Tab-separated table of C-alpha atoms in Angstrom:
chain	number	residue	atom	x	y	z
J	1	MET	CA	-181.493	-100.151	-50.849
J	2	ASN	CA	-183.370	-96.914	-50.115
J	3	LYS	CA	-182.998	-94.805	-53.283
J	4	THR	CA	-184.793	-91.680	-52.011
J	5	ILE	CA	-183.141	-91.109	-48.633
J	6	CYS	CA	-181.084	-87.907	-48.430
J	7	SER	CA	-179.365	-86.252	-45.478
J	8	TYR	CA	-180.074	-82.626	-46.352
J	9	PRO	CA	-183.550	-82.361	-44.730
J	10	PHE	CA	-182.037	-83.803	-41.531
J	11	PHE	CA	-178.729	-81.944	-41.141
J	12	ALA	CA	-178.729	-78.981	-43.523
J	13	ALA	CA	-180.424	-75.734	-44.483
J	14	ALA	CA	-180.277	-73.430	-47.505
J	15	ILE	CA	-181.306	-69.813	-46.947
J	16	ARG	CA	-182.562	-67.843	-49.946
J	17	PRO	CA	-182.220	-64.043	-50.467
J	18	ASN	CA	-185.695	-63.399	-49.011
J	19	GLY	CA	-185.191	-65.646	-45.971
J	20	LEU	CA	-186.976	-68.716	-47.324
J	21	THR	CA	-185.289	-71.801	-45.881
J	22	ILE	CA	-185.226	-75.042	-47.855
J	23	PRO	CA	-183.344	-78.331	-47.380
J	24	CYS	CA	-180.866	-77.802	-50.230
J	25	CYS	CA	-180.141	-75.523	-53.167
J	26	ARG	CA	-181.995	-77.737	-55.664
J	27	TYR	CA	-185.237	-78.049	-53.711
J	28	PRO	CA	-188.163	-75.949	-55.048
J	29	HIS	CA	-189.508	-73.033	-53.060
J	30	ILE	CA	-191.818	-73.918	-50.196
J	31	ASP	CA	-195.086	-71.965	-50.036
J	32	GLU	CA	-195.496	-71.790	-46.269
J	33	GLU	CA	-195.476	-68.705	-44.057
J	34	ASP	CA	-193.397	-70.420	-41.362
J	35	SER	CA	-190.682	-71.584	-43.781
J	36	TYR	CA	-188.565	-68.473	-43.302
J	37	VAL	CA	-185.351	-67.973	-41.420
J	38	TRP	CA	-186.920	-65.836	-38.688
J	39	ASN	CA	-188.956	-68.850	-37.522
J	40	ASN	CA	-186.621	-70.652	-35.105
J	41	ARG	CA	-188.391	-73.964	-35.862
J	42	VAL	CA	-188.139	-73.533	-39.611
J	43	ARG	CA	-186.508	-76.957	-40.093
J	44	ASN	CA	-189.387	-78.700	-38.322
J	45	THR	CA	-192.411	-77.404	-40.200
J	46	GLU	CA	-194.990	-79.915	-41.454
J	47	HIS	CA	-193.499	-79.703	-44.941
J	48	TRP	CA	-189.994	-80.598	-43.749
J	49	LYS	CA	-191.343	-83.436	-41.585
J	50	ASP	CA	-193.285	-84.817	-44.539
J	51	ILE	CA	-190.136	-84.772	-46.702
J	52	ARG	CA	-188.237	-86.744	-44.074
J	53	ASP	CA	-191.099	-89.229	-43.598
J	54	LYS	CA	-191.224	-89.993	-47.314
J	55	MET	CA	-187.470	-90.400	-47.542
J	56	LEU	CA	-187.266	-92.750	-44.586
J	57	SER	CA	-189.970	-94.940	-46.138
J	58	GLY	CA	-188.258	-94.952	-49.533
J	59	GLU	CA	-191.013	-92.910	-51.183
J	60	PRO	CA	-189.946	-90.446	-53.949
J	61	VAL	CA	-190.132	-86.761	-53.007
J	62	GLU	CA	-191.521	-84.495	-55.718
J	63	GLY	CA	-188.993	-81.719	-55.118
J	64	CYS	CA	-186.032	-84.093	-55.476
J	65	HIS	CA	-186.515	-84.962	-59.151
J	66	GLY	CA	-183.224	-83.243	-60.069
J	67	CYS	CA	-181.147	-85.743	-58.112
J	68	TYR	CA	-183.177	-88.681	-59.361
J	69	GLN	CA	-182.531	-87.577	-62.937
J	70	ASP	CA	-178.797	-87.125	-62.309
J	71	GLU	CA	-178.640	-90.696	-61.042
J	72	ARG	CA	-180.503	-92.010	-64.096
J	73	ASN	CA	-177.893	-90.232	-66.240
J	74	GLY	CA	-175.044	-91.884	-64.378
J	75	LEU	CA	-174.018	-88.794	-62.410
J	76	ARG	CA	-173.292	-88.782	-58.675
J	77	SER	CA	-176.147	-86.739	-57.249
J	78	MET	CA	-176.207	-84.383	-54.298
J	79	ARG	CA	-178.437	-86.934	-52.567
J	80	GLN	CA	-175.777	-89.612	-52.867
J	81	HIS	CA	-173.039	-87.213	-51.815
J	82	SER	CA	-174.948	-86.244	-48.660
J	83	LEU	CA	-175.054	-89.853	-47.452
J	84	SER	CA	-171.264	-90.005	-47.277
J	85	LYS	CA	-171.465	-87.545	-44.378
J	86	PHE	CA	-174.550	-88.614	-42.470
J	87	THR	CA	-177.192	-91.325	-42.854
J	88	PRO	CA	-180.485	-90.541	-41.085
J	89	THR	CA	-182.504	-93.260	-39.390
J	90	GLU	CA	-185.335	-91.331	-37.693
J	91	ASN	CA	-187.466	-88.273	-38.424
J	92	LYS	CA	-185.670	-85.604	-36.456
J	93	THR	CA	-183.143	-82.933	-37.213
J	94	VAL	CA	-179.636	-82.690	-35.835
J	95	PRO	CA	-177.748	-79.390	-35.342
J	96	VAL	CA	-176.922	-77.835	-38.699
J	97	GLN	CA	-173.787	-79.308	-40.211
J	98	GLN	CA	-174.180	-78.033	-43.763
J	99	LEU	CA	-175.362	-74.481	-44.342
J	100	GLU	CA	-175.932	-72.534	-47.533
J	101	VAL	CA	-176.477	-68.783	-47.212
J	102	SER	CA	-177.531	-66.099	-49.641
J	103	PHE	CA	-177.289	-62.806	-47.766
J	104	SER	CA	-179.297	-60.905	-50.395
J	105	ASN	CA	-179.901	-60.604	-54.128
J	106	LEU	CA	-177.307	-57.813	-54.449
J	107	CYS	CA	-175.542	-58.451	-57.766
J	108	ASN	CA	-173.894	-56.446	-60.536
J	109	LEU	CA	-174.888	-58.873	-63.326
J	110	ALA	CA	-178.165	-59.904	-64.965
J	111	CYS	CA	-177.200	-63.277	-66.459
J	112	ALA	CA	-179.680	-64.576	-69.013
J	113	HIS	CA	-180.650	-67.610	-66.919
J	114	CYS	CA	-181.068	-65.685	-63.665
J	115	SER	CA	-183.895	-63.522	-62.265
J	116	GLY	CA	-184.656	-60.672	-59.896
J	117	PHE	CA	-184.881	-63.166	-57.042
J	118	PHE	CA	-181.120	-63.680	-57.143
J	119	SER	CA	-180.019	-60.460	-58.853
J	120	SER	CA	-180.739	-56.848	-57.980
J	121	LYS	CA	-179.445	-55.926	-61.455
J	122	TRP	CA	-182.187	-58.106	-62.931
J	123	GLN	CA	-184.729	-56.406	-60.677
J	124	ALA	CA	-183.608	-53.026	-61.990
J	125	GLU	CA	-183.987	-54.275	-65.565
J	126	ASP	CA	-187.444	-55.680	-64.790
J	127	LYS	CA	-188.482	-52.336	-63.360
J	128	LYS	CA	-187.154	-50.478	-66.399
J	129	ALA	CA	-189.143	-52.799	-68.683
J	130	ASN	CA	-192.292	-52.471	-66.522
J	131	ARG	CA	-192.305	-56.180	-65.619
J	132	VAL	CA	-192.461	-55.287	-61.927
J	133	GLU	CA	-194.087	-52.316	-60.223
J	134	THR	CA	-191.208	-51.438	-57.925
J	135	LYS	CA	-187.493	-52.054	-57.912
J	136	GLY	CA	-186.989	-54.155	-54.809
J	137	PHE	CA	-183.951	-55.360	-52.920
J	138	LEU	CA	-184.173	-58.745	-51.229
J	139	LYS	CA	-182.292	-59.259	-47.993
J	140	ASN	CA	-183.128	-61.821	-45.365
J	141	ASP	CA	-181.587	-60.281	-42.204
J	142	PHE	CA	-180.474	-63.780	-41.229
J	143	ASP	CA	-179.552	-63.495	-37.546
J	144	PHE	CA	-177.246	-66.492	-37.438
J	145	GLU	CA	-176.361	-65.708	-33.820
J	146	LYS	CA	-179.763	-67.194	-32.880
J	147	TRP	CA	-178.924	-70.460	-34.646
J	148	ASP	CA	-176.758	-73.209	-33.251
J	149	LEU	CA	-173.945	-73.237	-35.807
J	150	SER	CA	-171.384	-74.890	-33.548
J	151	ASN	CA	-171.457	-78.080	-35.665
J	152	VAL	CA	-171.174	-76.409	-39.071
J	153	THR	CA	-168.463	-78.074	-41.113
J	154	ASP	CA	-169.682	-77.183	-44.606
J	155	LEU	CA	-170.602	-73.595	-45.466
J	156	LYS	CA	-171.653	-72.484	-48.934
J	157	ILE	CA	-172.059	-68.787	-49.737
J	158	ILE	CA	-174.010	-67.825	-52.849
J	159	GLY	CA	-175.516	-64.612	-54.137
J	160	GLY	CA	-176.450	-62.288	-55.514
J	161	GLU	CA	-172.715	-61.805	-55.597
J	162	PRO	CA	-171.229	-62.797	-52.213
J	163	PHE	CA	-168.158	-60.561	-52.471
J	164	MET	CA	-170.522	-57.553	-52.678
J	165	GLU	CA	-171.829	-58.482	-49.199
J	166	GLY	CA	-168.455	-58.345	-47.472
J	167	VAL	CA	-169.716	-56.993	-44.144
J	168	LYS	CA	-172.222	-59.829	-43.621
J	169	PHE	CA	-169.798	-62.389	-45.030
J	170	LYS	CA	-167.082	-61.386	-42.555
J	171	LYS	CA	-169.485	-61.307	-39.614
J	172	LEU	CA	-170.616	-64.858	-40.332
J	173	LEU	CA	-167.082	-66.194	-40.713
J	174	ARG	CA	-165.967	-64.556	-37.457
J	175	SER	CA	-168.731	-66.445	-35.618
J	176	LEU	CA	-167.460	-69.894	-36.695
J	177	ASP	CA	-164.536	-72.109	-35.841
J	178	LEU	CA	-162.938	-71.731	-39.262
J	179	THR	CA	-160.390	-74.470	-38.648
J	180	LYS	CA	-163.144	-77.062	-39.117
J	181	VAL	CA	-165.126	-75.264	-41.832
J	182	ASN	CA	-165.052	-76.297	-45.482
J	183	LEU	CA	-166.102	-73.109	-47.276
J	184	GLN	CA	-167.530	-72.972	-50.790
J	185	ILE	CA	-167.893	-69.556	-52.419
J	186	CYS	CA	-169.974	-69.173	-55.577
J	187	THR	CA	-168.892	-65.969	-57.316
J	188	ASN	CA	-169.568	-64.445	-60.729
J	189	GLY	CA	-165.882	-63.657	-61.248
J	190	THR	CA	-166.193	-59.864	-61.390
J	191	VAL	CA	-165.488	-58.839	-57.765
J	192	LEU	CA	-162.570	-59.446	-55.389
J	193	PRO	CA	-162.832	-59.681	-51.574
J	194	ASP	CA	-161.123	-57.055	-49.441
J	195	GLN	CA	-158.023	-57.931	-47.442
J	196	GLU	CA	-159.883	-58.720	-44.203
J	197	LEU	CA	-162.294	-61.098	-45.921
J	198	LYS	CA	-159.422	-62.679	-47.855
J	199	ASP	CA	-157.583	-63.337	-44.570
J	200	LEU	CA	-160.661	-64.928	-42.997
J	201	ILE	CA	-161.224	-67.126	-46.029
J	202	GLU	CA	-157.655	-68.398	-45.845
J	203	GLN	CA	-158.200	-69.528	-42.244
J	204	CYS	CA	-160.805	-72.116	-43.287
J	205	ASN	CA	-159.995	-75.811	-43.267
J	206	ASN	CA	-160.715	-76.002	-46.989
J	207	VAL	CA	-161.871	-73.399	-49.496
J	208	TYR	CA	-163.660	-74.256	-52.730
J	209	LEU	CA	-163.647	-71.173	-54.920
J	210	CYS	CA	-166.339	-71.695	-57.546
J	211	VAL	CA	-166.328	-69.181	-60.435
J	212	SER	CA	-169.138	-69.207	-62.994
J	213	MET	CA	-168.185	-69.396	-66.680
J	214	ASP	CA	-171.033	-70.018	-69.114
J	215	GLY	CA	-169.287	-69.105	-72.342
J	216	ILE	CA	-166.114	-67.628	-73.754
J	217	TYR	CA	-165.381	-64.271	-75.358
J	218	THR	CA	-168.498	-62.409	-76.546
J	219	THR	CA	-170.788	-65.355	-75.730
J	220	ASN	CA	-169.981	-64.579	-72.094
J	221	ASP	CA	-170.614	-60.881	-72.699
J	222	TRP	CA	-174.103	-61.613	-74.042
J	223	TYR	CA	-175.104	-64.325	-71.593
J	224	ARG	CA	-173.553	-62.926	-68.402
J	225	TRP	CA	-174.361	-59.281	-69.181
J	226	PRO	CA	-172.900	-56.730	-68.494
J	227	SER	CA	-169.683	-58.566	-67.600
J	228	LYS	CA	-166.695	-58.526	-69.961
J	229	PHE	CA	-164.878	-61.783	-70.547
J	230	ASP	CA	-161.385	-60.276	-70.393
J	231	ASP	CA	-162.178	-58.669	-67.024
J	232	CYS	CA	-163.434	-62.000	-65.656
J	233	ILE	CA	-160.242	-63.743	-66.813
J	234	SER	CA	-158.207	-61.061	-65.050
J	235	ILE	CA	-160.097	-61.749	-61.802
J	236	ILE	CA	-159.512	-65.495	-62.185
J	237	LYS	CA	-155.788	-64.872	-62.683
J	238	THR	CA	-155.743	-62.792	-59.505
J	239	PHE	CA	-157.324	-65.671	-57.570
J	240	GLU	CA	-154.591	-67.935	-58.917
J	241	GLU	CA	-151.856	-65.493	-57.902
J	242	TRP	CA	-153.264	-65.323	-54.373
J	243	TRP	CA	-154.014	-68.953	-53.730
J	244	GLN	CA	-152.391	-71.390	-56.148
J	245	HIS	CA	-149.775	-72.271	-53.533
J	246	LYS	CA	-152.325	-72.638	-50.724
J	247	SER	CA	-152.983	-76.352	-50.300
J	248	ASN	CA	-156.369	-75.689	-48.665
J	249	VAL	CA	-157.725	-73.643	-51.609
J	250	HIS	CA	-159.328	-75.518	-54.504
J	251	PHE	CA	-160.249	-73.865	-57.810
J	252	ILE	CA	-163.531	-74.741	-59.560
J	253	ILE	CA	-165.112	-73.425	-62.742
J	254	HIS	CA	-168.872	-73.937	-62.788
J	255	THR	CA	-170.497	-74.106	-66.204
J	256	VAL	CA	-174.185	-74.384	-67.031
J	257	VAL	CA	-174.673	-76.015	-70.427
J	258	ASN	CA	-177.546	-74.165	-72.085
J	259	LEU	CA	-179.038	-73.377	-75.466
J	260	VAL	CA	-176.766	-70.342	-75.956
J	261	ASN	CA	-173.409	-72.049	-75.338
J	262	VAL	CA	-174.086	-75.613	-76.519
J	263	LEU	CA	-173.138	-74.950	-80.166
J	264	GLU	CA	-169.604	-74.124	-79.021
J	265	LEU	CA	-169.374	-76.541	-76.099
J	266	ASP	CA	-166.269	-78.205	-77.547
J	267	LYS	CA	-164.538	-74.822	-77.857
J	268	LEU	CA	-165.389	-74.049	-74.235
J	269	VAL	CA	-163.965	-77.403	-73.119
J	270	ASP	CA	-160.767	-76.788	-75.094
J	271	TYR	CA	-160.425	-73.246	-73.771
J	272	ILE	CA	-160.695	-74.299	-70.136
J	273	HIS	CA	-158.331	-77.214	-70.647
J	274	ASN	CA	-155.690	-75.052	-72.342
J	275	ASN	CA	-155.899	-72.030	-70.045
J	276	PHE	CA	-156.885	-73.302	-66.599
J	277	PRO	CA	-154.996	-76.491	-65.740
J	278	LEU	CA	-155.362	-75.692	-62.023
J	279	TRP	CA	-159.144	-75.636	-62.185
J	280	LYS	CA	-161.621	-78.467	-61.835
J	281	VAL	CA	-164.793	-78.060	-63.894
J	282	GLU	CA	-168.275	-78.736	-62.542
J	283	TRP	CA	-170.962	-79.061	-65.194
J	284	ASP	CA	-174.657	-78.393	-64.783
J	285	TRP	CA	-177.465	-78.369	-67.340
J	286	ILE	CA	-180.106	-75.672	-67.654
J	287	ARG	CA	-183.596	-76.382	-66.338
J	288	TRP	CA	-185.009	-72.882	-66.120
J	289	PRO	CA	-185.973	-70.799	-67.969
J	290	HIS	CA	-187.497	-73.435	-70.235
J	291	TRP	CA	-186.655	-71.599	-73.443
J	292	GLN	CA	-182.942	-72.096	-72.727
J	293	GLN	CA	-183.219	-75.880	-72.469
J	294	LEU	CA	-181.307	-77.723	-75.182
J	295	SER	CA	-184.501	-79.371	-76.414
J	296	SER	CA	-185.727	-75.977	-77.694
J	297	LEU	CA	-183.227	-76.029	-80.577
J	298	PRO	CA	-184.452	-76.902	-84.095
J	299	ASN	CA	-184.652	-80.669	-84.652
J	300	SER	CA	-182.004	-80.699	-87.372
J	301	THR	CA	-179.596	-78.827	-85.102
J	302	LYS	CA	-180.198	-81.238	-82.241
J	303	HIS	CA	-179.579	-84.172	-84.572
J	304	ASN	CA	-176.286	-82.689	-85.795
J	305	LEU	CA	-175.132	-81.909	-82.251
J	306	ILE	CA	-175.953	-85.418	-81.030
J	307	GLU	CA	-173.848	-86.879	-83.858
J	308	LYS	CA	-170.998	-84.469	-83.088
J	309	PHE	CA	-171.063	-85.046	-79.325
J	310	ASN	CA	-171.250	-88.819	-79.775
J	311	ARG	CA	-167.940	-88.616	-81.642
J	312	LEU	CA	-166.436	-86.277	-79.037
J	313	ASN	CA	-167.718	-88.494	-76.229
J	314	LEU	CA	-165.932	-91.535	-77.666
J	315	ASP	CA	-162.675	-89.639	-78.277
J	316	TYR	CA	-162.662	-87.707	-74.994
J	317	ASN	CA	-159.221	-87.753	-73.332
J	318	TYR	CA	-159.050	-84.724	-71.034
J	319	ALA	CA	-158.113	-86.100	-67.639
J	320	ILE	CA	-158.554	-82.836	-65.725
J	321	ILE	CA	-162.020	-81.969	-67.039
J	322	ASP	CA	-165.023	-84.243	-66.610
J	323	ASN	CA	-166.639	-85.338	-69.853
J	324	PRO	CA	-169.818	-83.244	-70.374
J	325	TYR	CA	-170.916	-84.738	-73.685
J	326	LYS	CA	-172.864	-87.801	-72.542
J	327	VAL	CA	-175.326	-85.845	-70.384
J	328	THR	CA	-175.584	-83.120	-73.019
J	329	ILE	CA	-176.705	-85.764	-75.525
J	330	GLU	CA	-179.367	-86.881	-73.011
J	331	ARG	CA	-180.607	-83.306	-72.614
J	332	LEU	CA	-180.759	-82.760	-76.369
J	333	SER	CA	-182.996	-85.838	-76.620
J	334	GLU	CA	-185.590	-84.611	-74.106
J	335	ASP	CA	-189.089	-83.508	-75.076
J	336	GLN	CA	-189.327	-79.892	-76.158
J	337	ILE	CA	-191.135	-77.506	-73.820
J	338	ASP	CA	-190.712	-74.122	-75.543
J	339	SER	CA	-190.568	-73.535	-79.281
J	340	TRP	CA	-187.619	-72.283	-81.338
J	341	GLN	CA	-189.762	-69.282	-82.272
J	342	LEU	CA	-190.170	-68.408	-78.579
J	343	VAL	CA	-186.394	-68.756	-78.139
J	344	LYS	CA	-185.792	-66.175	-80.869
J	345	GLU	CA	-188.406	-63.845	-79.400
J	346	ASN	CA	-186.764	-63.974	-75.959
J	347	ILE	CA	-183.295	-63.437	-77.397
J	348	SER	CA	-184.508	-60.492	-79.475
J	349	SER	CA	-186.229	-59.002	-76.432
J	350	LEU	CA	-182.995	-59.118	-74.421
J	351	ASP	CA	-181.105	-57.626	-77.376
J	352	ASN	CA	-183.530	-54.705	-77.523
J	353	GLU	CA	-183.508	-54.060	-73.779
J	354	ARG	CA	-179.726	-54.244	-73.451
J	355	ASN	CA	-178.672	-52.790	-76.806
J	356	LEU	CA	-176.932	-56.032	-77.778
J	357	ASN	CA	-176.631	-58.006	-81.017
J	358	PHE	CA	-176.930	-61.715	-80.331
J	359	LEU	CA	-175.989	-62.952	-83.808
J	360	GLU	CA	-172.848	-60.825	-83.827
J	361	MET	CA	-171.869	-61.822	-80.280
J	362	VAL	CA	-172.762	-65.523	-80.673
J	363	PRO	CA	-172.066	-66.029	-84.403
J	364	SER	CA	-172.474	-69.818	-84.234
J	365	PHE	CA	-176.235	-69.173	-84.372
J	366	LYS	CA	-176.204	-67.391	-87.729
J	367	GLU	CA	-176.542	-70.658	-89.654
J	368	ILE	CA	-179.525	-71.928	-87.650
J	369	TRP	CA	-181.391	-68.702	-86.850
J	370	ASN	CA	-183.877	-69.010	-89.708
J	371	LEU	CA	-184.514	-72.740	-89.303
J	372	ASN	CA	-187.902	-74.056	-88.259
J	373	ASP	CA	-188.462	-76.368	-85.265
């Protein structure tokens, strides 16, 4: 069985805030001048052809290591999921069936794991701290009217924050046959769509509303700065009021397990289970920035967490929420890239820039702050 073949480079495209076009959201950036959305042959550059050649021959593709690792950890990868829709047999593209679009990096948050590439708020912070020379705004001017989108059945809109780009969002939806479109919206849970956009969304065949939640209470307020947890919960409740009786709307909470929230992962699981019975949870695990990987914790802390999560893994009985503990144990066991000292330096730097107090907002770290690696 071919364990490297994937349908995304054959039938899909993911458009970044600056117009870079890659096969899927997990694929690394491609350093080629013709790999941008304004090139009408962007899906048939030499790089894309080489990806497809390797996949068809069963050869591993360097940029696909994320899916390979998911499969080693027993998770169903995006690669495997893609094959349920289309199985390629020759090196040529078909009209786009799955499309991911980021209209720009316009965003009102500067989450700790994000960057100026996906957040204009982060760009403003980088400018203020003299990490960049100018405060830029990335927008790709994706002219989707020049693309053949007649076969699109799966559309994913990411940010920035997609509900802050309502004009472009509505224009794209109006151009599609929404009755056959399965729409996924990735939102930070701080902005609501206007009535016109809401009406268009409801016309889709299926809607997967994916709200990010990377911590509860003040952990959220530190990590997903400058959002406020209570305000985010209010937005989530509004989504429920609008759509809980719509059979075509599906609620998803997306959580990235990272160094900041892992000490209270069990509390996060309990909170979601007790407060959001309508919501499915999709777990991911931090890869970048390296200092937020779980392996950067002190060794004694990792050991204690592995023991704790092994117990929780065995006793897990929440039917509506997938069990996150097994993969978290795997991540805690990985080789360390960045030191615990560097972690503390980065946290302190964000505290200083944003006038925050990490140890007060994430008190679970008080006991381990002064530990060595």
